Coordinates of C-alpha atoms in Angstrom, one line a residue:
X1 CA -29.4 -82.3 -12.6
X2 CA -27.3 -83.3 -15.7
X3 CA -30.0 -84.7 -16.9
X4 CA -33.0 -82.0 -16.7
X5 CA -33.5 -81.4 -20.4
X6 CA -34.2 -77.7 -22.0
X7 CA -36.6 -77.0 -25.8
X8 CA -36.7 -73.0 -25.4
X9 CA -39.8 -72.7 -27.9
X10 CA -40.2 -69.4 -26.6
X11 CA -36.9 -67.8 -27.6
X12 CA -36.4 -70.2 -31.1
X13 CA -39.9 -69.0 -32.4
X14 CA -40.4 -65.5 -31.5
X15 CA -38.5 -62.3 -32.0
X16 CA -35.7 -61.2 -29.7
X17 CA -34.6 -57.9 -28.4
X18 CA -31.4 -57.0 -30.8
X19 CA -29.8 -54.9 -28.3
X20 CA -27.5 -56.1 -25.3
X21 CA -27.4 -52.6 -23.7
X22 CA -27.2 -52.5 -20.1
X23 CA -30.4 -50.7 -17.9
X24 CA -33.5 -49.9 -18.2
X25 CA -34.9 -49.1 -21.6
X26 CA -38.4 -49.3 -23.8
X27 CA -38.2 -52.7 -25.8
X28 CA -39.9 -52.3 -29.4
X29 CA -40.8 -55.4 -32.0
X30 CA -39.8 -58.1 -29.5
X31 CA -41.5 -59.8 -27.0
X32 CA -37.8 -61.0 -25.0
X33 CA -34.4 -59.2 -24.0
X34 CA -31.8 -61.7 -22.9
X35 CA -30.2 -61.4 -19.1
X36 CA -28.2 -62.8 -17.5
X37 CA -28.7 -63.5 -13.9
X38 CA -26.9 -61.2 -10.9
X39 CA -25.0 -63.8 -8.9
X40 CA -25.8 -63.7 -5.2
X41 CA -23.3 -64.0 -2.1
X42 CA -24.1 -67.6 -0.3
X43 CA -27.0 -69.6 -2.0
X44 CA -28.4 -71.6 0.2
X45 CA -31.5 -73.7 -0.1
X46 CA -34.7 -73.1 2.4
X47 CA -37.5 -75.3 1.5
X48 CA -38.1 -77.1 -2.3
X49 CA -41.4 -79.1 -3.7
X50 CA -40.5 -82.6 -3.8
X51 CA -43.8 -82.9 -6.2
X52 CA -42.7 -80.0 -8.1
X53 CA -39.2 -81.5 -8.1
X54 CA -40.5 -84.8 -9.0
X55 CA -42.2 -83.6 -12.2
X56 CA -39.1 -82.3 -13.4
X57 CA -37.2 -86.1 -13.1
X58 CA -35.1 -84.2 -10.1
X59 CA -34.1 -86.4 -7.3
X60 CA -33.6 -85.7 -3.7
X61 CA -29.8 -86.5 -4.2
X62 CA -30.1 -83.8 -7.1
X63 CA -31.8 -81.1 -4.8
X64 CA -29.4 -81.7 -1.9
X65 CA -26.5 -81.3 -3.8
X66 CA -24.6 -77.8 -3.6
X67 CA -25.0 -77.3 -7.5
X68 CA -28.9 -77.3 -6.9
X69 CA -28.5 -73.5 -4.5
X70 CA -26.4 -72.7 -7.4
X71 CA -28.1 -72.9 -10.4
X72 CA -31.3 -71.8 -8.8
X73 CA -29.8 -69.1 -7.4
X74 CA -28.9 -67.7 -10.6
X75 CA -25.2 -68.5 -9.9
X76 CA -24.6 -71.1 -12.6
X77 CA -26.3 -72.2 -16.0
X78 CA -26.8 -75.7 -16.8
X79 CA -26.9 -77.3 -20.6
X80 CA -29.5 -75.6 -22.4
X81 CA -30.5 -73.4 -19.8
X82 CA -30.9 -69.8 -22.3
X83 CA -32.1 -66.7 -19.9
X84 CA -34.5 -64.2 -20.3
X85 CA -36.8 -61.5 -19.1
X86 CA -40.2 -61.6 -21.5
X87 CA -41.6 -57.6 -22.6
X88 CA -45.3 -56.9 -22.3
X89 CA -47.8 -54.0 -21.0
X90 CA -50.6 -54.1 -18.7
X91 CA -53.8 -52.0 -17.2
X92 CA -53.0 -51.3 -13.8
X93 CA -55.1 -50.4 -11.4
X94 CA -58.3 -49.6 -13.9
X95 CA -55.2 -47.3 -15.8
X96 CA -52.8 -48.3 -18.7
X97 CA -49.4 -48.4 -17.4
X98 CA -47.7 -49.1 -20.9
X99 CA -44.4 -51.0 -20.7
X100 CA -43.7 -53.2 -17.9
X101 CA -42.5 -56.3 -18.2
X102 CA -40.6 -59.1 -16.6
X103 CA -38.5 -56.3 -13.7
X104 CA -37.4 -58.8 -11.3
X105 CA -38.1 -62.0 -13.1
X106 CA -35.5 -63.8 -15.1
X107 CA -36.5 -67.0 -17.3
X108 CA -33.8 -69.6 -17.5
X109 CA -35.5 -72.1 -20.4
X110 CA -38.6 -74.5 -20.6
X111 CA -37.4 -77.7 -19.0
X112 CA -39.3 -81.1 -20.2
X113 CA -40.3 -82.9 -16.9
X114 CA -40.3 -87.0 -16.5
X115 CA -43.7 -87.3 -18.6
X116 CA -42.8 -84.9 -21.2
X117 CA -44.7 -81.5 -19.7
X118 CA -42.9 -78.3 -20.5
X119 CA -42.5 -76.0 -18.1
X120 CA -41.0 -72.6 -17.4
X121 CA -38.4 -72.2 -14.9
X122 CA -38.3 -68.6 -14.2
X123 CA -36.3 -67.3 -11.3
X124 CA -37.8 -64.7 -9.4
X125 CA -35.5 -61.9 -7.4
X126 CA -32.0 -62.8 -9.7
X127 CA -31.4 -59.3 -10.6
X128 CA -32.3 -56.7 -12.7
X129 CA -33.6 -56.7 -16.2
X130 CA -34.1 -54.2 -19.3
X131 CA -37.5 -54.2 -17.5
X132 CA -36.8 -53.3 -13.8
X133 CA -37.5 -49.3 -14.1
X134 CA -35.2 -48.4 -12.1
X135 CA -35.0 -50.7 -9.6
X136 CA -33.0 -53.9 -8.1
X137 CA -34.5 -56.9 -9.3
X138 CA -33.7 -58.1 -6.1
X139 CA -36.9 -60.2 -3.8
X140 CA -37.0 -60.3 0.1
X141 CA -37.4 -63.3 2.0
X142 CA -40.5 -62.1 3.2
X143 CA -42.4 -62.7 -0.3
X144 CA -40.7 -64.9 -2.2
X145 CA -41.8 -67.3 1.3
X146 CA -45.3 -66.2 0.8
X147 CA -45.4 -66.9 -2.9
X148 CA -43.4 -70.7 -2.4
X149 CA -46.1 -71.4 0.1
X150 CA -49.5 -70.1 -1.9
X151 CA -48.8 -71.6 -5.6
X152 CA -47.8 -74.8 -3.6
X153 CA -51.3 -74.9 -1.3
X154 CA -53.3 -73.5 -4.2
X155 CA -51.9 -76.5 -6.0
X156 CA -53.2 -79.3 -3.2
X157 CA -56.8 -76.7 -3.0
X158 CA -57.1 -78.1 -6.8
X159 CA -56.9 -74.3 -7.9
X160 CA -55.4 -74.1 -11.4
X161 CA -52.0 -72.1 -10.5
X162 CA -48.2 -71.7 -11.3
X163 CA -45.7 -74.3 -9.1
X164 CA -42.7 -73.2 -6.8
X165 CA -39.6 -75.5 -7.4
X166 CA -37.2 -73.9 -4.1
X167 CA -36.9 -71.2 -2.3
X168 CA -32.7 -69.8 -2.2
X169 CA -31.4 -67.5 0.6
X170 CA -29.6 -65.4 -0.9
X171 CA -27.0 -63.9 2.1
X172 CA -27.6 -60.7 1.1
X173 CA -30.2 -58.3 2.0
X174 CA -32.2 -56.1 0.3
X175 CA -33.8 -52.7 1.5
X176 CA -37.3 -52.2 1.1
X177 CA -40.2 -49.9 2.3
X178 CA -42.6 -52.6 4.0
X179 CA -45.2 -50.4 4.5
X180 CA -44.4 -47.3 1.6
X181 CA -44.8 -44.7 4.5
X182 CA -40.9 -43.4 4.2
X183 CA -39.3 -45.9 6.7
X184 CA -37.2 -48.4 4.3
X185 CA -35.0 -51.1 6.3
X186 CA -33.2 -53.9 5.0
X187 CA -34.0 -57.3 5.1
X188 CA -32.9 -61.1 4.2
X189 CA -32.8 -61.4 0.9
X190 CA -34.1 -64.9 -1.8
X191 CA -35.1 -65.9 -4.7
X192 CA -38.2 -68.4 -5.7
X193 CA -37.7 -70.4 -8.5
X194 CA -41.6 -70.5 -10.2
X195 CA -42.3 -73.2 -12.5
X196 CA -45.8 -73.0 -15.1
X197 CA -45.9 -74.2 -18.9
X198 CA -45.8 -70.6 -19.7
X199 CA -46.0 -67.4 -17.6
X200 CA -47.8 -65.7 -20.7
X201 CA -50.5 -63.0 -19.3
X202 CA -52.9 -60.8 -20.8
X203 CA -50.5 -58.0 -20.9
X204 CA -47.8 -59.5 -23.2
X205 CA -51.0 -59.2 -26.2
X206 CA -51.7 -55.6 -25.0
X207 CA -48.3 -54.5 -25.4
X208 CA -48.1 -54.9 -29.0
X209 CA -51.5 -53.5 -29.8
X210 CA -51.2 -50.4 -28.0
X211 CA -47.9 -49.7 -30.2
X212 CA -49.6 -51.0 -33.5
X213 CA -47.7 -53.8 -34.0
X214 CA -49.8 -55.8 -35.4
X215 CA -47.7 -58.5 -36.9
X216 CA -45.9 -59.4 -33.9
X217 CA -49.2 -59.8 -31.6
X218 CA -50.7 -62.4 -34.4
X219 CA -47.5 -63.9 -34.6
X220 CA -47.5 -64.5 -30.1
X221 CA -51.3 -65.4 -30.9
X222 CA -50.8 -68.0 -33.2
X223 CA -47.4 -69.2 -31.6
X224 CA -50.0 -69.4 -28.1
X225 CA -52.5 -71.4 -29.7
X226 CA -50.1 -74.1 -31.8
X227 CA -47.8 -74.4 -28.4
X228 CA -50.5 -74.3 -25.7
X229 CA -54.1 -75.3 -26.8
X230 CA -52.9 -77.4 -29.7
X231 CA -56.6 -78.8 -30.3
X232 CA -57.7 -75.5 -31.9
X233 CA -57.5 -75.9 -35.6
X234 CA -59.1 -74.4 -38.6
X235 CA -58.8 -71.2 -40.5
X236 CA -57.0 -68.2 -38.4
X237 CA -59.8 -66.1 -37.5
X238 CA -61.6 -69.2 -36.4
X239 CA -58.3 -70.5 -34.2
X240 CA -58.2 -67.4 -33.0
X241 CA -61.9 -66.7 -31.9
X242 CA -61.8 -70.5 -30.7
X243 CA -59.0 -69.6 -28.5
X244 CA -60.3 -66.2 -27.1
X245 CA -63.5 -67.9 -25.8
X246 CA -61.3 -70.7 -24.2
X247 CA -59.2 -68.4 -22.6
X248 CA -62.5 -66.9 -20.9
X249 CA -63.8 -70.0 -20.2
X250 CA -60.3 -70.6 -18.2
X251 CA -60.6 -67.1 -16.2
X252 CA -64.3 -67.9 -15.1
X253 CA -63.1 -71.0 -14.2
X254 CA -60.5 -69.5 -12.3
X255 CA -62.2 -67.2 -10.4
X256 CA -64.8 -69.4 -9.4
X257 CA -62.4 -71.3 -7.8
X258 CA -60.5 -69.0 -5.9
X259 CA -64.4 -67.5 -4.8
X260 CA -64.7 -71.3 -3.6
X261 CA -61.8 -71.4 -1.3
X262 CA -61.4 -68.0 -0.3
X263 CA -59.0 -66.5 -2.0
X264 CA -58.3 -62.9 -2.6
X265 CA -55.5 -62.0 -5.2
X266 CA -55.0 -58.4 -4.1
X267 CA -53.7 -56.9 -7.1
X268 CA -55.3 -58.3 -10.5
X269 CA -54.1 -56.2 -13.4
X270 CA -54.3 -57.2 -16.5
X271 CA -50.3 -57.9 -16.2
X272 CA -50.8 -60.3 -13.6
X273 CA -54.1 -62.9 -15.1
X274 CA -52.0 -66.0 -16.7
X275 CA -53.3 -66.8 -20.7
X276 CA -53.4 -70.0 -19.5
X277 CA -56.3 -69.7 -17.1
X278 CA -53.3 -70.0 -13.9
X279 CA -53.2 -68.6 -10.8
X280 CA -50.5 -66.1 -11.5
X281 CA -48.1 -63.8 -9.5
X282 CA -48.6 -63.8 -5.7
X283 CA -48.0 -60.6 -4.7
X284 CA -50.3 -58.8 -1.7
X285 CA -52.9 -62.0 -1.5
X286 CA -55.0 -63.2 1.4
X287 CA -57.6 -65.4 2.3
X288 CA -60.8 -64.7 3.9
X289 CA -60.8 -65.3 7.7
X290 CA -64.4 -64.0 9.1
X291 CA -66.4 -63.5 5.8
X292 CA -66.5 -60.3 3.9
X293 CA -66.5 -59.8 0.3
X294 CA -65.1 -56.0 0.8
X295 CA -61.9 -57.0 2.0
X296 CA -58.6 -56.7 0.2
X297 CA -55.1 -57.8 1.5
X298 CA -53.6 -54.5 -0.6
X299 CA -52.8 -51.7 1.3
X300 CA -52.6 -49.1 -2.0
X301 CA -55.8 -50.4 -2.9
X302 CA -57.7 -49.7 0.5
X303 CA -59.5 -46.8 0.1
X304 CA -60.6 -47.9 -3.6
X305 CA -60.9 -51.6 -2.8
X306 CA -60.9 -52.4 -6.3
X307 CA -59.5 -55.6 -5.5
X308 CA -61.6 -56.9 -2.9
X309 CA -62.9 -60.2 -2.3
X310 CA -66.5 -60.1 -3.8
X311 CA -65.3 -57.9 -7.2
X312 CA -62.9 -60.3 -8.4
X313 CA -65.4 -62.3 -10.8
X314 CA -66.2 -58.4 -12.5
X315 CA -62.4 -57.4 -12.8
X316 CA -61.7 -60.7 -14.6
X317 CA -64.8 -59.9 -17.1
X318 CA -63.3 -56.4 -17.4
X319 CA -59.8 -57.6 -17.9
X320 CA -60.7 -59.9 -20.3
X321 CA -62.5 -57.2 -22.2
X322 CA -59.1 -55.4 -22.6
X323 CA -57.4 -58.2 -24.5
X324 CA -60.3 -58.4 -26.1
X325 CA -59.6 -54.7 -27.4
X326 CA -56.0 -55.5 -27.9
X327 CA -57.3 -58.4 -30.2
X328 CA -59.8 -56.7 -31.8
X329 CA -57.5 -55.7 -35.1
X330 CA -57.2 -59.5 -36.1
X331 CA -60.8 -59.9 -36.4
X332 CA -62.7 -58.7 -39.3
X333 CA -65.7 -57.6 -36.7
X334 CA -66.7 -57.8 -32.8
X335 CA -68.5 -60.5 -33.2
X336 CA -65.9 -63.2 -32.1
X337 CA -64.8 -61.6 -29.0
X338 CA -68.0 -60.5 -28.1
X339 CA -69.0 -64.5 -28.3
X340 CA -66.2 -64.9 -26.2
X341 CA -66.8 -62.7 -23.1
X342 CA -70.2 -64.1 -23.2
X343 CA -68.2 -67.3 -22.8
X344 CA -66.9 -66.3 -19.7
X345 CA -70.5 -65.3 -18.2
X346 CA -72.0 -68.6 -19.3
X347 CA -68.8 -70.3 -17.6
X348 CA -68.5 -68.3 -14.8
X349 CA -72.6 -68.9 -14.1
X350 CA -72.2 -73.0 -14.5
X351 CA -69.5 -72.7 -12.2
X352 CA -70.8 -70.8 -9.4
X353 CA -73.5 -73.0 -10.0
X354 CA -71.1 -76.3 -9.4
X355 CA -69.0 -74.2 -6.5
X356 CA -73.1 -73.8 -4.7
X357 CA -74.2 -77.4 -4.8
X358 CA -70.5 -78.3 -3.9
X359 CA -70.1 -76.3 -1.2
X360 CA -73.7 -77.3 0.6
X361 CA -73.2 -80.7 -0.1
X362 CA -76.2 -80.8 -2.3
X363 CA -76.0 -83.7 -5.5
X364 CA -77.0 -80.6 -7.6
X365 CA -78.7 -77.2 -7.5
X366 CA -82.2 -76.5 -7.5
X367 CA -84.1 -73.3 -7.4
X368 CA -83.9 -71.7 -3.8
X369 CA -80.3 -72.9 -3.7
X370 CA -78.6 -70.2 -4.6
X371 CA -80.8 -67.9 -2.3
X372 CA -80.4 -70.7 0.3
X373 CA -76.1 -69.7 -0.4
X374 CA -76.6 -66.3 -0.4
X375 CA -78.6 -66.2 3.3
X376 CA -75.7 -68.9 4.6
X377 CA -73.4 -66.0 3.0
X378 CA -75.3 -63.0 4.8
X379 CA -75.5 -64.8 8.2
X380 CA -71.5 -65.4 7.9
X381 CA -70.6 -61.5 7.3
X382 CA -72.9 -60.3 10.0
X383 CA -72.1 -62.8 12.5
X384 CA -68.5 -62.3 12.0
X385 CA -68.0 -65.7 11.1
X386 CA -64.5 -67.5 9.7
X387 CA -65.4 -68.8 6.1
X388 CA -63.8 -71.7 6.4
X389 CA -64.6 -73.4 9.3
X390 CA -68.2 -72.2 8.8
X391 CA -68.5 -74.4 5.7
X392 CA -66.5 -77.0 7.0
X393 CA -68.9 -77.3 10.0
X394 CA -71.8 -78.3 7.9
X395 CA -70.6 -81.7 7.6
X396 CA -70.9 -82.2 11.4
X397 CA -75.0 -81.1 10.9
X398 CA -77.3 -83.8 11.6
X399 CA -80.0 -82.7 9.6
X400 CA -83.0 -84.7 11.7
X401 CA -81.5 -82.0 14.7
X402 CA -79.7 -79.6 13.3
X403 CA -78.0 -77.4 16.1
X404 CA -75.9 -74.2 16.0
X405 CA -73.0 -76.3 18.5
X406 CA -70.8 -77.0 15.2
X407 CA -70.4 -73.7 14.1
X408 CA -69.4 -72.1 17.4
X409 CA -65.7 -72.2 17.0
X410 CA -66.0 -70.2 13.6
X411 CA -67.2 -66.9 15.5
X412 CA -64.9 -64.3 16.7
X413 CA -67.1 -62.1 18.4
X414 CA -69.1 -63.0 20.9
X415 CA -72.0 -60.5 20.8
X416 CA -72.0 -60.6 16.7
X417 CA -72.3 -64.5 17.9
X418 CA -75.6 -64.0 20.1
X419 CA -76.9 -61.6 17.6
X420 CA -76.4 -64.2 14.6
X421 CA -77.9 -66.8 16.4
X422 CA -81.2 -66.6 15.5
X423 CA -80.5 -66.3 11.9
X424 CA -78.0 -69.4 12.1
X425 CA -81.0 -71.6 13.5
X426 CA -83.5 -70.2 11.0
X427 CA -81.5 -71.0 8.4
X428 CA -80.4 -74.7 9.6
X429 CA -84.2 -75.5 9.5
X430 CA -84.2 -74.0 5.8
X431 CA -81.2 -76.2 4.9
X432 CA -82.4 -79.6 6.6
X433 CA -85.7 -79.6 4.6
X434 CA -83.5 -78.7 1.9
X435 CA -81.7 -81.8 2.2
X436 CA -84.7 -83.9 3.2
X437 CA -85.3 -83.9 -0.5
X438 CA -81.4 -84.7 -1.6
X439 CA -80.9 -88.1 -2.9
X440 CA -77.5 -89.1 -1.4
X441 CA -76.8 -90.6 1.7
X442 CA -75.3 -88.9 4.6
X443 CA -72.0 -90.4 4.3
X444 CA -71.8 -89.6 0.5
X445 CA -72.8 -86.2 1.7
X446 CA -70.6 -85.5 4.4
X447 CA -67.5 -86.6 1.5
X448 CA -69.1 -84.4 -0.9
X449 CA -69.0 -81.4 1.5
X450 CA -65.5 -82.3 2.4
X451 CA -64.3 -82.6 -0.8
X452 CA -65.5 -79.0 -1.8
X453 CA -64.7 -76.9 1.8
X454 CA -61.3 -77.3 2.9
X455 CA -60.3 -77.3 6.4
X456 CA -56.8 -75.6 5.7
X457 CA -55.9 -72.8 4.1
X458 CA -52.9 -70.8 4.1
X459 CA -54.3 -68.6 7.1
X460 CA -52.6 -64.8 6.5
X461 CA -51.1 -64.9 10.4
X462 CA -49.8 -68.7 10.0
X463 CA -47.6 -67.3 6.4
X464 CA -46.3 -64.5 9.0
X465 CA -45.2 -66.8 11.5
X466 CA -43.2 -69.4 9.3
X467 CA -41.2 -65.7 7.8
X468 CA -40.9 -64.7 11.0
X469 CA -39.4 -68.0 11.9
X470 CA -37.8 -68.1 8.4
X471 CA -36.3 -64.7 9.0
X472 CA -34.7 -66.0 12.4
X473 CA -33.1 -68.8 10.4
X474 CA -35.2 -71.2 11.8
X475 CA -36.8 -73.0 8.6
X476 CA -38.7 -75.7 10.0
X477 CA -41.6 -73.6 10.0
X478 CA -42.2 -73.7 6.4
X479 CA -41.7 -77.4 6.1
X480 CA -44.3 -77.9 8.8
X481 CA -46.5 -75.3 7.3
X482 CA -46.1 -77.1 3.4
X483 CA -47.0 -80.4 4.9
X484 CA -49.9 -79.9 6.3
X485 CA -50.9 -77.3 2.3
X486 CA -50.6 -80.6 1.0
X487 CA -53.8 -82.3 2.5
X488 CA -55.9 -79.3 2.9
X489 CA -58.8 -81.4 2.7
X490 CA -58.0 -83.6 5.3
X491 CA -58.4 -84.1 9.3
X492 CA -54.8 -84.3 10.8
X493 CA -54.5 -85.3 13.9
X494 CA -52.1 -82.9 16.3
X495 CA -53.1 -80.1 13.6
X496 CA -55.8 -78.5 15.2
X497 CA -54.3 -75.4 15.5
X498 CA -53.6 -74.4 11.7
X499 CA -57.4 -74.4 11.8
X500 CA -58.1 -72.1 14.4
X501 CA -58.8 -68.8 14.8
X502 CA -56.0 -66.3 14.3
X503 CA -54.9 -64.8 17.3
X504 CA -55.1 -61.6 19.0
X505 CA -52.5 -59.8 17.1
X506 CA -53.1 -61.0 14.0
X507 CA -57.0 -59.9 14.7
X508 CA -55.8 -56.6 15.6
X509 CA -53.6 -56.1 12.0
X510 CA -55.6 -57.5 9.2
X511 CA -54.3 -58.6 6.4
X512 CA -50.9 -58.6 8.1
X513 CA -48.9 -60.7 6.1
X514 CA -49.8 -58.9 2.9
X515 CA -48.6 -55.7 3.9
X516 CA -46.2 -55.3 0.9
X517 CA -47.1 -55.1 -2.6
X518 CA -43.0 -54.8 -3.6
X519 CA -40.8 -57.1 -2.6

């Protein structure tokens, strides 16, 4: 590790928090407080990215040695290795929550990888922070598992999304209230080390605005644009506009894929969408197991379900309207930002368009194909039908006989089943004239739906069992679990089950691995 090599852009060009004071406080004119990590009792490593690893030039000599639970435990500092916690605001919840900032997350520097990519090494769970409110800074084995696991299969989905270097045990445990109903109880303690080339969100450009300082949130726009989207050029109202509308364009993008493979982020404040257009901050997220676009993994947002599956395109568009208000005092009028939330609707709408034909296999879209979606889409939620392995099960069709016999293991009720099924076969024979007319073969079909449905995801009851086995010291789980994240797309042989339906008990607790929004 001697030779992973730090450029800490972020602390050399931007303004730093001049006090060292210990606890909680409310950080004016900077954007960064300095903090060191909390050492922990007995590091020890439970499951690293060799990908992640190999981007950064580490070895597997380098990860296995003892230093490696060390540093990334927060115990030790390497060369150039500077940490920090970063300040900004967000909207949570629909509400402006003011201050919050980096409470449990230390940075310790922007490494450069093997090809020259920066990226931010932030350590997640190292202690407390001028941000923490309060509270520990501390993370339970329980989430940091869940978010090593997601940002690593969102990864292999092709989903735009921060990485996970390691997961560290810390041998201490940490109390926390699973299920906030006055029942705390300790548990294993860790820490995830999160790489990205910036964890920069929406709320680090609302903080400033909403205290007026104006010359600090043009100097984090224009340090954004020269370090991260170094193509934009040209006067600074033009940059800026230029890189507003790209930032939407990102989101929409985002979104649509996450729509595309199920994903439900569970708690998307404004604090937790990435500048960047990244997959950011896995706290209470899910996937969709038997289709419904009302469903949300977060308890505290159940009765509101603000959250939920089917909104998430229309919270992006209104978080994005947010910065757009916190940006609004660089521009000289509307018109700019305006230009670029239309941005995002013209993105979001080409790729929901893409995400359609992809998804049905179809060489492009047509009109009828998005109503020919929308039925596929209605059938699946009243026939209580896994989302997955309902889309996966096209490519087994044979369009000159189509027959309901692939999509029979995707049901979990039997008499939703039977009531589907006439609905199921109507729509087959809609679909194979549908495809009558599509110019590609069958086997360049059948790739094209593969490509675009996977047949793993990282099924909510399947993330419980590896931190229940995890928990139990028995880590093998989330190896076996990480392999088979990194060919969602794939048939594996002898892996059947990580594609099946979850079982009973799962099916009786929904969402039951996302049961904590706090870790």
């Amino acid at each position: 590790m001697h030779d992973l090599r730090f450029d800490n852009a972020f602390l050399r060009e931007l303004p730093a928090d001049p006090s060292a004071a210990p606890g909680p406080r409310q950080v004016h004119g900077a954007l960064y407080s300095a903090v060191t990590p909390t050492p922990v009792a007995a590091p020890r490593l439970l499951a690293w990215s060799r990908e992640m690893a190999g981007s950064l030039g580490l070895s597997e000599a380098d990860v296995a040695a003892p230093a490696f639970a060390q540093v990334f435990a927060g115990n030790r500092l390497l060369p150039g290795m500077q940490p920090y916690a970063t300040n900004y605001g967000g909207h949570q919840f629909g509400h402006w929550a003011g201050q919050l900032g980096d409470g449990r997350a230390i940075a310790l520097g922007e490494a450069i990888g093997a090809d020259g990519e920066r990226w931010e090494l932030q350590l997640k769970g190292a202690g407390p922070t001028p941000y923490s409110r309060g509270a520990d800074g501390r993370a339970v084995l329980r989430s940091s598992l869940r978010e090593f696991l997601c940002s690593e299969a969102m990864h292999h989905l092709g989903v735009p999304t921060t990485r996970a270097l390691c997961l560290i045990g810390t041998g201490e445990a940490v109390v926390r209230d699973l299920l906030y109903d006055g029942h705390p109880r300790a548990e294993p303690g860790a820490i995830v080390c999160r790489a990205a080339p910036s964890f920069l969100r929406f709320g680090h450009f609302e903080l400033p605005a909403s205290r007026g300082e104006h010359a600090l949130l043009a100097q984090l726009v224009d340090y954004t644009i020269a370090q991260h989207f170094p193509a934009l050029t040209g006067p600074a109202e033009t940059r800026r506009a230029d890189w507003f509308a790209e930032v939407c364009a990102r989101t929409a993008r985002l979104v649509a894929e996450w729509m595309r493979v199920g994903f439900v982020h569970g708690v998307m404040n404004t604090d937790n969408l990435s500048i960047l257009g990244l997959t950011i901050d896995y706290g209470p997220y899910g996937w969709i197991d038997d289709y419904d676009p009302d469903w949300t993994p977060n308890i505290t947002d159940r009765s509101h379900r603000r959250y939920r599956f089917g909104q998430q395109p229309a919270v992006a568009y209104w978080n994005l309207t947010r910065l757009a208000q916190a940006l609004a005092g660089l521009f000289e009028s509307a018109e700019p930002l305006q230009a670029g939330l239309d941005r995002y609707v013209e993105a979001y709408a080409a790729a929901e368009r893409a995400t359609i034909a992809g998804k049905l296999g179809l060489a492009e879209l047509r009109d009828g194909d998005a109503e020919l979606m929308q039925a596929f889409q209605d059938w699946m939620r009243g026939a209580q039908v896994d989302m997955t392995l309902a889309f996966r099960a096209l490519a087994e069709l044979d369009p000159q006989a189509p027959s309901t016999q692939p999509f029979e293991a995707a049901h979990y009720d039997d008499a939703a089943r039977q009531r589907g099924g006439a609905r199921l076969r109507d729509w087959l024979a809609r679909y194979a004239v549908r495809l009558a007319t599509d110019p590609q073969t069958p086997g360049a079909r059948r790739q094209r739906l593969h490509a675009n449905n996977p047949r793993y995801v990282l099924r909510n009851y399947l993330a419980q069992q590896a931190i229940d086995r995890a928990e139990a010291g028995d880590t093998d789980g989330i190896a076996e679990l990480l392999e088979v994240m990194r060919r969602p797309y794939q048939d594996q042989p002898g892996r059947e089950a990580y594609a099946a339906r979850r079982p009973d008990w799962a099916r009786d607790r929904p969402g039951c691995s996302m049961l904590s929004c706090s870790s």
